[in-house]
XYZ file of C-alpha atoms in Angstrom:
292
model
C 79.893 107.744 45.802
C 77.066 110.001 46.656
C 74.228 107.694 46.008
C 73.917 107.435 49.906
C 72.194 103.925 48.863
C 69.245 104.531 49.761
C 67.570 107.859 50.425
C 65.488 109.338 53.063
C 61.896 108.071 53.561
C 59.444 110.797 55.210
C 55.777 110.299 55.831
C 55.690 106.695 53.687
C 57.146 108.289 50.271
C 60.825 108.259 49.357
C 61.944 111.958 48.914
C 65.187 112.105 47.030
C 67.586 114.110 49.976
C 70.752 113.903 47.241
C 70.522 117.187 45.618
C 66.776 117.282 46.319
C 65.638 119.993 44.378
C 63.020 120.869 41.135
C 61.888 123.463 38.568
C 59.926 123.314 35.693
C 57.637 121.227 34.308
C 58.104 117.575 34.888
C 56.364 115.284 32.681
C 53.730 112.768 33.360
C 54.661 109.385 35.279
C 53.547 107.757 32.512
C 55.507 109.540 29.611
C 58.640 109.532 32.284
C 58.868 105.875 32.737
C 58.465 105.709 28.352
C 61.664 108.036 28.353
C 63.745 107.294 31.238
C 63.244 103.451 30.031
C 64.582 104.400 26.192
C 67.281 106.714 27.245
C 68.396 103.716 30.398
C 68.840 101.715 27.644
C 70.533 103.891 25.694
C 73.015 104.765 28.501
C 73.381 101.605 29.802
C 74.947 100.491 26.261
C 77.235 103.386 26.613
C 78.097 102.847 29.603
C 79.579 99.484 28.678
C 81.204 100.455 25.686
C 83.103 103.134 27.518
C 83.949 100.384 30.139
C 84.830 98.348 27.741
C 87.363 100.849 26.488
C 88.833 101.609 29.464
C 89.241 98.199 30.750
C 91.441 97.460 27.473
C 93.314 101.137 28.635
C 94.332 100.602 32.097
C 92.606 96.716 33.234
C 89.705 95.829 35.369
C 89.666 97.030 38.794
C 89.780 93.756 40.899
C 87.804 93.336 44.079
C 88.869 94.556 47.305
C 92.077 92.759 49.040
C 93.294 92.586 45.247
C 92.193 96.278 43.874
C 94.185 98.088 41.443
C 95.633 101.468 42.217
C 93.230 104.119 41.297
C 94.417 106.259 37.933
C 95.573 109.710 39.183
C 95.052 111.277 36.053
C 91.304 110.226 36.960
C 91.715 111.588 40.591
C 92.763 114.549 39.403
C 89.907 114.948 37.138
C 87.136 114.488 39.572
C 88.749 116.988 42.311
C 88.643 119.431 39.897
C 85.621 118.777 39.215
C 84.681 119.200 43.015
C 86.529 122.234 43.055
C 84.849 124.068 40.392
C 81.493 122.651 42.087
C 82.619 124.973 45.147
C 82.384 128.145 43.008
C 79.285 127.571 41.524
C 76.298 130.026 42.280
C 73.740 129.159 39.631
C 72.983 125.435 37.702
C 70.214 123.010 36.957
C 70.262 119.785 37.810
C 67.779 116.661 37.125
C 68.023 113.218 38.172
C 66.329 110.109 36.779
C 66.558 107.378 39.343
C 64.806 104.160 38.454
C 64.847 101.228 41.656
C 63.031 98.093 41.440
C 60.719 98.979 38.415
C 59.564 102.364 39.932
C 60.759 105.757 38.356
C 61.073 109.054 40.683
C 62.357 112.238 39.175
C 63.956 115.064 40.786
C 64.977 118.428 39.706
C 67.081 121.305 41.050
C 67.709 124.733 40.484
C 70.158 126.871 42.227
C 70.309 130.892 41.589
C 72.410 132.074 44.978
C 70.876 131.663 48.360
C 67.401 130.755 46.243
C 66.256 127.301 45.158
C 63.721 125.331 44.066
C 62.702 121.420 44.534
C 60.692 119.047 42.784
C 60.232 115.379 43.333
C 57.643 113.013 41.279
C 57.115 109.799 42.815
C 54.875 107.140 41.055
C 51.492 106.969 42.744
C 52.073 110.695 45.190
C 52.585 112.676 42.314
C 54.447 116.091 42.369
C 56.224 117.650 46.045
C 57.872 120.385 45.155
C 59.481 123.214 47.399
C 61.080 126.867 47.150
C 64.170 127.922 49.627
C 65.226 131.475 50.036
C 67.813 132.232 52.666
C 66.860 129.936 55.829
C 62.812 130.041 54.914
C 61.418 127.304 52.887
C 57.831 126.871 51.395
C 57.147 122.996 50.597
C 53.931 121.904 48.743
C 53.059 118.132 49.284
C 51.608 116.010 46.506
C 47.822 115.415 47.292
C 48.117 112.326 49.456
C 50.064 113.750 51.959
C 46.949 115.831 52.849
C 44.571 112.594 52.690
C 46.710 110.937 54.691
C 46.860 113.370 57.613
C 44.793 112.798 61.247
C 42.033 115.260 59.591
C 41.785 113.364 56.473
C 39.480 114.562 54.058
C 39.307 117.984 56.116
C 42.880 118.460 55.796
C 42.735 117.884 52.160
C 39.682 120.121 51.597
C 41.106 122.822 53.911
C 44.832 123.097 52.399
C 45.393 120.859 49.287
C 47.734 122.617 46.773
C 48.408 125.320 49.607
C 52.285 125.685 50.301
C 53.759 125.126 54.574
C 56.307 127.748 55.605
C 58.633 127.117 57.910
C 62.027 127.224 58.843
C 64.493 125.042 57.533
C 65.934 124.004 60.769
C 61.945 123.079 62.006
C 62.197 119.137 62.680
C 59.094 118.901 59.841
C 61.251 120.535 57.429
C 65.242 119.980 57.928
C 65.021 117.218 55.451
C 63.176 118.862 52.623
C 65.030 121.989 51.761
C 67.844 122.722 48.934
C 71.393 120.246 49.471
C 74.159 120.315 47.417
C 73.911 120.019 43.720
C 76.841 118.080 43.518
C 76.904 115.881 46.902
C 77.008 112.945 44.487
C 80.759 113.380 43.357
C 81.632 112.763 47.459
C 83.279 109.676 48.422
C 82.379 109.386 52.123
C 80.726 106.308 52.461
C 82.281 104.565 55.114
C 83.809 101.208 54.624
C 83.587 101.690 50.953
C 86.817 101.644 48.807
C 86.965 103.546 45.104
C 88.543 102.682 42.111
C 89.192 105.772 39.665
C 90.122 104.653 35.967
C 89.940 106.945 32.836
C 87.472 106.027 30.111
C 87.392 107.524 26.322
C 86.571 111.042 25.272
C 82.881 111.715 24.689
C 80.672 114.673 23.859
C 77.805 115.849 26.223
C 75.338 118.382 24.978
C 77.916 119.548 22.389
C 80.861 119.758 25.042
C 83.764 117.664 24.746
C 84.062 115.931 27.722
C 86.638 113.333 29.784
C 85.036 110.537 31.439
C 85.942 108.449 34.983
C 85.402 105.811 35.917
C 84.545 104.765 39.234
C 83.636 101.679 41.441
C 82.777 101.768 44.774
C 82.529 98.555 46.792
C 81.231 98.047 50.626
C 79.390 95.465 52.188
C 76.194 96.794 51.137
C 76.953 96.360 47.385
C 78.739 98.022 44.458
C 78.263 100.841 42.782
C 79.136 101.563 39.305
C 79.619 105.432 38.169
C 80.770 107.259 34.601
C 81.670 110.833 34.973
C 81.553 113.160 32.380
C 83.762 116.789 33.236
C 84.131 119.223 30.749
C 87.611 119.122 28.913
C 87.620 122.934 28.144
C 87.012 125.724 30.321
C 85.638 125.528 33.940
C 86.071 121.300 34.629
C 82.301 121.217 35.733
C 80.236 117.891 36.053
C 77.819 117.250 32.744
C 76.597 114.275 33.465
C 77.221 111.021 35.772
C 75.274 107.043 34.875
C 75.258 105.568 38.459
C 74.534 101.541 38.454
C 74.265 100.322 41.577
C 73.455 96.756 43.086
C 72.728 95.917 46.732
C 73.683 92.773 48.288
C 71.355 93.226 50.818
C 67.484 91.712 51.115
C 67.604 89.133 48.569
C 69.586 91.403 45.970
C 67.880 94.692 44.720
C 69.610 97.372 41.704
C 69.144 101.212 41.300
C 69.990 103.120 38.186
C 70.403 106.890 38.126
C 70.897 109.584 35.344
C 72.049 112.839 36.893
C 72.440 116.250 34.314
C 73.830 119.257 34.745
C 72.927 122.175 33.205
C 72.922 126.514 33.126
C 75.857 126.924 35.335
C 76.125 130.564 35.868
C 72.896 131.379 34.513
C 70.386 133.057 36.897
C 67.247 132.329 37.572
C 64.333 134.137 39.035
C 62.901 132.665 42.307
C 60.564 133.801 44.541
C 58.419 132.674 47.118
C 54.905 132.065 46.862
C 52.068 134.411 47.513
C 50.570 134.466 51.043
C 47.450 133.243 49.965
C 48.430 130.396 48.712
C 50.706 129.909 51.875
C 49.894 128.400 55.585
C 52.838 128.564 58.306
C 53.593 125.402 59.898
C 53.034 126.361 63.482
C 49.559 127.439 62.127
C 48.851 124.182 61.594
C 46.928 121.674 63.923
C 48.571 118.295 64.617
C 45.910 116.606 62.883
C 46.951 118.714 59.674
C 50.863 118.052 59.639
C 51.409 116.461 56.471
C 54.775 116.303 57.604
C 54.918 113.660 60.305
C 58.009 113.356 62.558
C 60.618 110.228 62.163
């Protein structure tokens, strides 16, 4: 569901294209790694006790060519869920995603045609990125710069500066805003999903459902517990996503994805001009934003 298994790899670095987006604030690699690993932990245990639960409720799915039926009362759930997602204007959203001992953080926040981006990888630092209307203004960590044609000239000349462009520009068309909620998708193809219910839970001081869903396709399975708001507007709070690939020896991913300040606005604008170069002002050897 969503996690698109892996994610898109531009100029070396992984840059999260889920939801892709950032705000304020993110916290040192260092401290990250200290909290995602305590609160990983922490999840993980609920994760299986709400698993637990459920299996007692309604049974194990089984694999595919045996699989259970999926719980409509869960179906139901999570397409309200998408629904709601299509009215939503304004929300925060922040996703831990921890893969092969490496942490990488991403944050989002949406405010009507404006949004902003943030991404810390281990080792790059901070990329981070504002979108209003079809403009966007992305700032590469440091080593993007270094690792230019020009080098140490590059990095002199426009480290910490911000490249304009549009977001169609083949630099650019996979660093601007997506969907905050691509993640609750089920396109994958060849994959089958199993929907179960699992126990009531709080989130944030919401009273929440959970589902419960596997996906399974050749490339592995992916585990996924989906809290929805029980009262009001059925919007996503949060959603543990445990998945392990099959592929090249065996490797696992483990994501935390929150969702926060739906219909709360927040001020975005785009960066001055002088801290600002255009992309087609720049000279090949200064592209930090290399072509696949």
């Amino acid at each position: 569901m969503g996690t698109r298994w892996w994610h898109v790899v531009i100029g070396g670095a992984v840059l999260v294209a889920l939801a892709g987006c950032g705000g304020e604030g993110a916290e040192s690699s260092e401290e990250g790694r200290e909290r995602t690993a305590t609160s990983r932990a922490t999840a993980e245990d609920e994760a299986a006790d709400e698993a637990s639960d459920a299996d007692e409720a309604v049974g194990a799915p089984q694999a595919p060519g045996g699989t259970e039926p999926s719980d409509e009362e869960a179906v139901e759930w999570l397409d309200r869920a998408r629904q709601a997602a299509g009215d939503v204007t304004e929300v925060r959203m922040r996703a831990d995603m921890t893969a092969e001992g490496t942490q990488m953080i991403t944050e989002l926040v949406v405010s009507g045609d404006r949004c902003t981006t943030s991404l810390e990888y281990p080792g790059l630092g901070v990329t981070d990125a504002v979108h209003v209307g079809d403009e966007l203004w992305v700032r590469p960590a440091e080593p993007y710069w270094w690792n230019t044609e020009g080098g140490q000239d590059s990095f002199d000349t426009y480290a910490g500066a911000y490249v304009r462009g549009p977001q169609e520009h083949p630099h650019l068309r996979f660093l601007g805003c997506r969907s905050a909620f691509a993640v609750l998708d089920e396109d994958e193809p060849g994959a089958d999903y199993t929907h179960r219910m699992g126990p009531e839970t709080v989130v944030d001081g919401q009273r929440a459902v959970t589902v419960l869903v596997r996906q399974t396709q050749p490339e592995g399975t992916s585990e996924q517990t989906i809290m929805i708001a029980a009262e009001g507007d059925p919007h996503v709070l949060q959603m543990r996503v445990s998945t392990e690939f099959d592929m090249h020896g065996g490797r696992s991913m483990y994501t935390v994805y929150e969702w926060a300040d739906y219909g709360r606005p927040t001020a975005i604008e785009p960066p001055a001009d002088d801290v600002t170069v255009h992309i087609d002002d720049l000279a090949e050897r200064d592209n930090p934003f290399p072509l696949e």
